[in-house]
PDB file of C-alpha atoms in Angstrom:
ATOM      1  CA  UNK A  27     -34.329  17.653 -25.013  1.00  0.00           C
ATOM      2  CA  UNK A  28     -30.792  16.430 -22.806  1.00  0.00           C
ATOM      3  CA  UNK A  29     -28.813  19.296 -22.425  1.00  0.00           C
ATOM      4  CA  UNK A  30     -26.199  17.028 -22.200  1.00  0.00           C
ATOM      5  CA  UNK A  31     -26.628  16.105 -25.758  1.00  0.00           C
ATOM      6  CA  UNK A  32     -24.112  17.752 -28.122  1.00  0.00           C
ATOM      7  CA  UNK A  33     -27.525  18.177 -30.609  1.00  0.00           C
ATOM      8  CA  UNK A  34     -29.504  19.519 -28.088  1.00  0.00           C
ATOM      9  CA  UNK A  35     -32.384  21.537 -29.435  1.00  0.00           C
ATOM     10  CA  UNK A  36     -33.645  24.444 -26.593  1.00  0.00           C
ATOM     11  CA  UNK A  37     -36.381  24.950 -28.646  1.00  0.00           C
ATOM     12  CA  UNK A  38     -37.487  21.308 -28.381  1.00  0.00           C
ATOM     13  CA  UNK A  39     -40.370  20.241 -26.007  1.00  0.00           C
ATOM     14  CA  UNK A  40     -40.687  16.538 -27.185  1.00  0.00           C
ATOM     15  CA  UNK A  41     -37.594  14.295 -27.212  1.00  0.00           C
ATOM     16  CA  UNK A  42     -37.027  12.524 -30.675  1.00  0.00           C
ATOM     17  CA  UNK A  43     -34.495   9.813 -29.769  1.00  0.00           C
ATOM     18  CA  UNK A  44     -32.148  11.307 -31.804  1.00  0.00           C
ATOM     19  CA  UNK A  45     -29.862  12.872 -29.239  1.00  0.00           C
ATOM     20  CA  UNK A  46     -26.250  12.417 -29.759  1.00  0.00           C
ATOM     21  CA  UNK A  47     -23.595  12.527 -26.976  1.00  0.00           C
ATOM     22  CA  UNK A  48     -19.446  14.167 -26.692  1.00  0.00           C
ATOM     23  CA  UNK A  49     -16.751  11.464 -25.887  1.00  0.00           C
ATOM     24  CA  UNK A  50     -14.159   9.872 -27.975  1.00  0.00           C
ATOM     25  CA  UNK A  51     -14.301   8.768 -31.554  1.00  0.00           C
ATOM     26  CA  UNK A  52     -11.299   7.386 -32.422  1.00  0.00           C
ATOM     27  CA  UNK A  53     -11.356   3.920 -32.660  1.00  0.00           C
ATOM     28  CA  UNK A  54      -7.814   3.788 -32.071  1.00  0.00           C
ATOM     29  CA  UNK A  55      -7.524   5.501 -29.090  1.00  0.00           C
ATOM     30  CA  UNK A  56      -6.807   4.083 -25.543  1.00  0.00           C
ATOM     31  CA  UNK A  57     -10.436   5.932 -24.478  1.00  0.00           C
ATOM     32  CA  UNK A  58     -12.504   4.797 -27.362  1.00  0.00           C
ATOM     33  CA  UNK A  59     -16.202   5.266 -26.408  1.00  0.00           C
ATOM     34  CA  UNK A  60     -18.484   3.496 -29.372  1.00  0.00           C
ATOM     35  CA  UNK A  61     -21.363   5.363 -27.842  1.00  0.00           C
ATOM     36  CA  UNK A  62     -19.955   8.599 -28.808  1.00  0.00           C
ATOM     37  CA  UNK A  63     -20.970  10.406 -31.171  1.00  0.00           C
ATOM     38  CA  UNK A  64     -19.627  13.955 -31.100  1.00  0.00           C
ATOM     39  CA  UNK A  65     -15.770  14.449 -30.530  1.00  0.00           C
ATOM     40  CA  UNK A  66     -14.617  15.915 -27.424  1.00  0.00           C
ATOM     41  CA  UNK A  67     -10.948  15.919 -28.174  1.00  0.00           C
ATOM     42  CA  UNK A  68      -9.967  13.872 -25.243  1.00  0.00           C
ATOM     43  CA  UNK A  69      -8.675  10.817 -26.946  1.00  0.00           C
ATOM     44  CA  UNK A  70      -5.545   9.227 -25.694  1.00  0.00           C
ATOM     45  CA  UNK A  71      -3.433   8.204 -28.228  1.00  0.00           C
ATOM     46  CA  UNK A  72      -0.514   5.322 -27.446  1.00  0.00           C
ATOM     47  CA  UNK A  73       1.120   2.722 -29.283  1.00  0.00           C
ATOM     48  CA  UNK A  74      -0.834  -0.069 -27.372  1.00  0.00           C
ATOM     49  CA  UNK A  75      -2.288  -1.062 -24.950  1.00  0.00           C
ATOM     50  CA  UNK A  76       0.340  -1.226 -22.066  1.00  0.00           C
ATOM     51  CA  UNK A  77       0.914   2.879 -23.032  1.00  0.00           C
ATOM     52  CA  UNK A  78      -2.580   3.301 -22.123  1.00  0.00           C
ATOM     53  CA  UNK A  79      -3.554   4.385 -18.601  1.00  0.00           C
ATOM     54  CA  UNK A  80      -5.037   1.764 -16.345  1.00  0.00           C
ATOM     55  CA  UNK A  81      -9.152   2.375 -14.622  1.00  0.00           C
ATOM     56  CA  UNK A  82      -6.914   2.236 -11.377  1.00  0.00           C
ATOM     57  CA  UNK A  83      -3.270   2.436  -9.527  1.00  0.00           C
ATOM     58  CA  UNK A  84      -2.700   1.071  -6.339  1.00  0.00           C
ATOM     59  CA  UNK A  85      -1.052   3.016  -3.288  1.00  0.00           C
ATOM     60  CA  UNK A  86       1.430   1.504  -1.086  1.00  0.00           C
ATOM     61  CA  UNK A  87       3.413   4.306   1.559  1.00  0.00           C
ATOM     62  CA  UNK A  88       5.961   2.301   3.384  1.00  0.00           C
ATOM     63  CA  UNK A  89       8.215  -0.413   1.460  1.00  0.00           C
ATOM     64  CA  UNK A  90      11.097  -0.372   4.713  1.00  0.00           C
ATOM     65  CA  UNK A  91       9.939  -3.844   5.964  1.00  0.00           C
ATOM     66  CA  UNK A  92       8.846  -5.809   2.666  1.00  0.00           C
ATOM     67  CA  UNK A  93       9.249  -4.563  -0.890  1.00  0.00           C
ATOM     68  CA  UNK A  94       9.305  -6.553  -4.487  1.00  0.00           C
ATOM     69  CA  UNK A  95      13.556  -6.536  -5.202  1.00  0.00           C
ATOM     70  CA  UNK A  96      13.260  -8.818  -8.440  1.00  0.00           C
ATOM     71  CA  UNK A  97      10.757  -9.882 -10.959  1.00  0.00           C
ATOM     72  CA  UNK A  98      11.526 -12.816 -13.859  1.00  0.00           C
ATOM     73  CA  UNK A  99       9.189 -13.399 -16.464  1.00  0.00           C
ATOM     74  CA  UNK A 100       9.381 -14.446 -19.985  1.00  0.00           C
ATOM     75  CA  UNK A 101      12.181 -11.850 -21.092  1.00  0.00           C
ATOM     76  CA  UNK A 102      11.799  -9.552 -17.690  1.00  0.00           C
ATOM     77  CA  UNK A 103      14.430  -9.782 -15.416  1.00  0.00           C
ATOM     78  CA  UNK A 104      14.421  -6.577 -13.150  1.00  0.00           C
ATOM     79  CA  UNK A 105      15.923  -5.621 -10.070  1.00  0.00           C
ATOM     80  CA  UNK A 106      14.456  -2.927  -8.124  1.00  0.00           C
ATOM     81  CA  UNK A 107      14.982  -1.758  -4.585  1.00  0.00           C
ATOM     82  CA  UNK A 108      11.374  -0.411  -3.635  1.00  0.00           C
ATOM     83  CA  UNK A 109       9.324   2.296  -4.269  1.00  0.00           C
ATOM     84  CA  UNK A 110       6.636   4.119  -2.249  1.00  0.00           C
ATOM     85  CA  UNK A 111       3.730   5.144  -4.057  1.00  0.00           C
ATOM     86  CA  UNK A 112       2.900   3.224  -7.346  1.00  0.00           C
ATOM     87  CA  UNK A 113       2.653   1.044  -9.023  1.00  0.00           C
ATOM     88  CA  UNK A 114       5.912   1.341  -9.894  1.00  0.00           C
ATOM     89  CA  UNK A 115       6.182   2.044 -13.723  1.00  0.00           C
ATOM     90  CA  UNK A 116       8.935  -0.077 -15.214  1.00  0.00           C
ATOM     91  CA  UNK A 117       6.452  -0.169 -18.736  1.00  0.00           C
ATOM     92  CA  UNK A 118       9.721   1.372 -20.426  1.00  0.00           C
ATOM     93  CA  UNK A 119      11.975  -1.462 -19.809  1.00  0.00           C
ATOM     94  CA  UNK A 120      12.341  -4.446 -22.142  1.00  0.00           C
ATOM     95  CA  UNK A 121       8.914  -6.297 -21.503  1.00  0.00           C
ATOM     96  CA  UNK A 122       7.721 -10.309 -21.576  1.00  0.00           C
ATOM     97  CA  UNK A 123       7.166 -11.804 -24.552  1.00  0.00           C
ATOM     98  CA  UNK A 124       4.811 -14.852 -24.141  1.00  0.00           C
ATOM     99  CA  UNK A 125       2.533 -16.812 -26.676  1.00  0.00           C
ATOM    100  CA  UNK A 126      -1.348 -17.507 -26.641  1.00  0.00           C
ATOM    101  CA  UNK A 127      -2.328 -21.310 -24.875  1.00  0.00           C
ATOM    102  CA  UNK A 128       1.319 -21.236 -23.570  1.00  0.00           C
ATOM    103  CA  UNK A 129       2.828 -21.467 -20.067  1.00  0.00           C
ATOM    104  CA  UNK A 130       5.793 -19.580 -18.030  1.00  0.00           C
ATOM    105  CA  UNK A 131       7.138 -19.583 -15.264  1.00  0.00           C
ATOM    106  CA  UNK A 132       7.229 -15.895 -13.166  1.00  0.00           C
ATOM    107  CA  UNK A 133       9.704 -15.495 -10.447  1.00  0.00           C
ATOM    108  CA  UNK A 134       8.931 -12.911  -7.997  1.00  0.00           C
ATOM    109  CA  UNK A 135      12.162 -12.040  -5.041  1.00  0.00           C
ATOM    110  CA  UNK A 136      10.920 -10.105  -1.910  1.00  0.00           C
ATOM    111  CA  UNK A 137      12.695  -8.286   1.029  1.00  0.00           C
ATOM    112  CA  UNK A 138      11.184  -9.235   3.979  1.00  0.00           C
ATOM    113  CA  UNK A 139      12.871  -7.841   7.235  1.00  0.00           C
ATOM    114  CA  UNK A 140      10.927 -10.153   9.817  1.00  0.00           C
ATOM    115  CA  UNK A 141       8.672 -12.885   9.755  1.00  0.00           C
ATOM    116  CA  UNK A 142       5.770 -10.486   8.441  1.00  0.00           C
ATOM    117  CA  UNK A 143       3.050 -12.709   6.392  1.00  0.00           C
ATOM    118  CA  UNK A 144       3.246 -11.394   2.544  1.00  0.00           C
ATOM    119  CA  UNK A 145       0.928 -12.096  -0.533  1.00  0.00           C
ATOM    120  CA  UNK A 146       2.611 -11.890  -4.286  1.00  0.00           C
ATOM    121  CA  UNK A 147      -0.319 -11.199  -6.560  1.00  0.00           C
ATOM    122  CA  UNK A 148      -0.139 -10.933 -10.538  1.00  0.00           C
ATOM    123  CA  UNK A 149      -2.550  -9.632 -13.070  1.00  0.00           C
ATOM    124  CA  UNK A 150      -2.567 -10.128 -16.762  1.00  0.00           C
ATOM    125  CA  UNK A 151      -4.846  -7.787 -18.882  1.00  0.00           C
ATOM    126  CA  UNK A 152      -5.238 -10.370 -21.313  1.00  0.00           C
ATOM    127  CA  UNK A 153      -8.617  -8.734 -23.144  1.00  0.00           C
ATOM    128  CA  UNK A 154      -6.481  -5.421 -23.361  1.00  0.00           C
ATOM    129  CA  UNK A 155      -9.321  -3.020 -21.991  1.00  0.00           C
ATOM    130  CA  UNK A 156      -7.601  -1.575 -19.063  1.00  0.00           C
ATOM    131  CA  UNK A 157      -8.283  -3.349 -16.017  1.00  0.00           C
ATOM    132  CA  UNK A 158      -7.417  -6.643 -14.545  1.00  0.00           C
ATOM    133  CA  UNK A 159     -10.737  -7.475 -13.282  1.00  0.00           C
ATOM    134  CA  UNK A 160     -11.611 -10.329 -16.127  1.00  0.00           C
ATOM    135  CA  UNK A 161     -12.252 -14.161 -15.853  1.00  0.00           C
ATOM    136  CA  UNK A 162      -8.756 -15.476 -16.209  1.00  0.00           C
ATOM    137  CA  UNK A 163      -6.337 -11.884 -15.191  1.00  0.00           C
ATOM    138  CA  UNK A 164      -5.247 -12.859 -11.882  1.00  0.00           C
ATOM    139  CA  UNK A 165      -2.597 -15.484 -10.491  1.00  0.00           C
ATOM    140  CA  UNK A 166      -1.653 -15.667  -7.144  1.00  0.00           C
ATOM    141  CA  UNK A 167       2.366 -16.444  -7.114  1.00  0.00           C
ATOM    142  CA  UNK A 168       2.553 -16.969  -3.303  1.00  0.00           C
ATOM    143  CA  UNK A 169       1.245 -16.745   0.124  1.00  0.00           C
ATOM    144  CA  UNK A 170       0.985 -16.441   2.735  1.00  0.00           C
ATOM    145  CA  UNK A 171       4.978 -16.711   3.112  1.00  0.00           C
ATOM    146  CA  UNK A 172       6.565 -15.623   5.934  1.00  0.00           C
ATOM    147  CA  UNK A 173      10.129 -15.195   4.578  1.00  0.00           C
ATOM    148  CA  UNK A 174      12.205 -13.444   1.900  1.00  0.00           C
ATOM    149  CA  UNK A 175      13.675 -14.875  -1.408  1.00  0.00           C
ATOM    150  CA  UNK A 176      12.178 -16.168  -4.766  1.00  0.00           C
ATOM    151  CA  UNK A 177       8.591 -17.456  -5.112  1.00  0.00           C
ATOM    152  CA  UNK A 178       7.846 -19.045  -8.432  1.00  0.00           C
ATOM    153  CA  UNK A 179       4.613 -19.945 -10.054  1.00  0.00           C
ATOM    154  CA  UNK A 180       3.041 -21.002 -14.031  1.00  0.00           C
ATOM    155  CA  UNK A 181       1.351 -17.835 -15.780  1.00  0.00           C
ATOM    156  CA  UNK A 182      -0.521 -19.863 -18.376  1.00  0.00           C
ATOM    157  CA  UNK A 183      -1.571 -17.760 -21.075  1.00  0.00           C
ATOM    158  CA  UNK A 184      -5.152 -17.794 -21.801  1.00  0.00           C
ATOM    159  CA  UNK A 185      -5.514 -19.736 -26.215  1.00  0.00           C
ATOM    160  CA  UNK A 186      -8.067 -16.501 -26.833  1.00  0.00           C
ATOM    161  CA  UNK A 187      -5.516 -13.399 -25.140  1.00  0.00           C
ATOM    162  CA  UNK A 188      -5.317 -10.744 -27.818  1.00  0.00           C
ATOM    163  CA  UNK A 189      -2.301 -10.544 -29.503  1.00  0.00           C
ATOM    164  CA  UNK A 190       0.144  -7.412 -28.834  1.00  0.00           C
ATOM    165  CA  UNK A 191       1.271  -5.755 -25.764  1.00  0.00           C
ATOM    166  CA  UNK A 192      -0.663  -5.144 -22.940  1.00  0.00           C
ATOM    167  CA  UNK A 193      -0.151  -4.315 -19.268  1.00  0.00           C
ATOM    168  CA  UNK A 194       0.665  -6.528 -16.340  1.00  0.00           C
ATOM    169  CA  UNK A 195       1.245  -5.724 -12.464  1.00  0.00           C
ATOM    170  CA  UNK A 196       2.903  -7.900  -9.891  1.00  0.00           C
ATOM    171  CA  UNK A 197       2.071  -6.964  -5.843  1.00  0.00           C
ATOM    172  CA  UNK A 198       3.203  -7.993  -3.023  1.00  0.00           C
ATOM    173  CA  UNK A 199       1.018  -7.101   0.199  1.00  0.00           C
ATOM    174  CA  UNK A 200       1.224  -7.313   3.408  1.00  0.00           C
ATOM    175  CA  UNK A 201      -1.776  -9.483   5.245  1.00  0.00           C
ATOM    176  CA  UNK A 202      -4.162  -9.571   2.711  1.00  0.00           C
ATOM    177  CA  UNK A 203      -5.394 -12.281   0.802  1.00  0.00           C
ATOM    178  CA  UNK A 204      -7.977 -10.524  -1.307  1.00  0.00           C
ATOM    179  CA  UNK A 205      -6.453  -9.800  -4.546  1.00  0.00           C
ATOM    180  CA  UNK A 206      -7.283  -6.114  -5.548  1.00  0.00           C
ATOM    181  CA  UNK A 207      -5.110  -4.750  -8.160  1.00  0.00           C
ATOM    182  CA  UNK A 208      -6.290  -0.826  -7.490  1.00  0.00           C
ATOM    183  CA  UNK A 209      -5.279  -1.555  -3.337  1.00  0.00           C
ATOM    184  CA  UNK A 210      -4.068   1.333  -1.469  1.00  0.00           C
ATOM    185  CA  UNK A 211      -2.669   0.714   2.227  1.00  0.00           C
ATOM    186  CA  UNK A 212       0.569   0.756   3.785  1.00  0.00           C
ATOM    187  CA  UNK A 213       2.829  -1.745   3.725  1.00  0.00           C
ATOM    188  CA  UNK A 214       3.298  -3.444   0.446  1.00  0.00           C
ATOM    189  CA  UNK A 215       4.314  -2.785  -3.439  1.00  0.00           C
ATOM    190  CA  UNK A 216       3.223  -3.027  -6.765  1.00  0.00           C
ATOM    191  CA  UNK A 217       5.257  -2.651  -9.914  1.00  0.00           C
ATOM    192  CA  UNK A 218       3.733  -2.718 -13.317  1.00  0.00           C
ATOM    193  CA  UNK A 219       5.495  -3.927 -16.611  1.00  0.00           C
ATOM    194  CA  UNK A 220       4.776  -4.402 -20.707  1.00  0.00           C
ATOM    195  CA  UNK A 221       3.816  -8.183 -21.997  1.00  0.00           C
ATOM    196  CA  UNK A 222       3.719  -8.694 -25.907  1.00  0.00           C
ATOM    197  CA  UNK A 223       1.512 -11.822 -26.449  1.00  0.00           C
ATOM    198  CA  UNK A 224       2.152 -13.476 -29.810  1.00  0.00           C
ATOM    199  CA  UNK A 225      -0.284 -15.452 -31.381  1.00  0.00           C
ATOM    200  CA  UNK A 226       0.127 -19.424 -31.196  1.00  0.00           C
ATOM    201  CA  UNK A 227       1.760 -21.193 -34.666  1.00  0.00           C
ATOM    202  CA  UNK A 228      -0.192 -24.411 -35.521  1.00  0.00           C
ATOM    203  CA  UNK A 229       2.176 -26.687 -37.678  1.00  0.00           C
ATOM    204  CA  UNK A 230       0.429 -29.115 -39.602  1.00  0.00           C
ATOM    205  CA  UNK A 231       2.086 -32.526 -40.548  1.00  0.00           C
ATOM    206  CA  UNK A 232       2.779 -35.567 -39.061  1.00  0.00           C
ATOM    207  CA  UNK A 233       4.642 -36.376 -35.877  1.00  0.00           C
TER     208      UNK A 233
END
């Protein structure tokens, strides 16, 4: 009886428990939805999961004062001069390449044209289901600084990350503390960039 239901029955006055519903139903696709069991043709097909859109962006609309002008990670080594909007999609570039129950070491360079107090965020979407709001996504790199240059800190890669290539995004923001990877404000940026996790080799013998 849901006319909502891609079986609905006008002619029904009782509900059966039998009504199925339109969303995606390929299992491959970035919008999957298991629950679904009419096609809607609105799957979004990539090659993984960093090709697949994120539940959120972030916003920032003035990078003149502080902006993100290098990030190092793992096989990343990108210079940028800031961007308005974002995040910043440098997905196409050569990406990280990192392996599970490891550590490395990200290196994040800001422009900071005073002595304005700055927060370098990083998120990791280890799981691979578009968002970075899991135990275990987020790092903070630095802050509060009050200068510009390189700020370093570990990214240890979670033993149980799913192998393959998946999505991280590196912020800086102005003032806040908070870690929100979907902020939107004004003085800031946020860049986002491809990681390939590669599953951990266990060599057995003795040492």
């Amino acid at each position: 009886t849901d006319s909502l239901a891609c079986n609905y029955d006008s002619t029904a006055t009782c509900d059966d428990g039998l009504c199925a519903y339109y969303g995606c139903t390929d299992a491959t696709a970035c919008n999957y939805d298991s629950t679904a069991t009419c096609d809607d043709s609105s799957c979004i097909i990539a090659n993984n999961a960093c090709q697949c859109p994120t539940t959120c962006n972030s916003n920032f609309t003035d990078i003149s004062d502080e902006h993100i002008t290098n990030v190092t990670f793992a096989g990343i080594n990108n210079t940028s001069a800031g961007i308005t909007g974002g995040p910043v999609d440098y997905t196409a570039l050569t990406g990280a390449n990192v392996i599970q129950g490891i550590t490395d070491t990200i290196s994040v360079t800001i422009y900071n044209s005073a002595i304005w107090t700055e927060y370098i965020h990083a998120w990791f979407d280890w799981n691979q289901n578009g968002d970075f709001y899991d135990p275990g996504e987020y790092y903070l790199v630095a802050g509060p600084v009050n200068t510009g240059g390189s700020f370093t800190n570990s990214i240890s890669v979670p033993v149980n990350a799913l192998t393959g290539t998946t999505r991280m995004r590196v912020m800086m923001d102005y003032m806040n503390a908070i870690p929100d990877p979907c902020r939107s404000a004004t003085y800031g940026e946020a860049e986002d960039y491809c990681v390939t996790v590669n599953a951990l080799t266990v060599v057995l013998g003795c040492t």
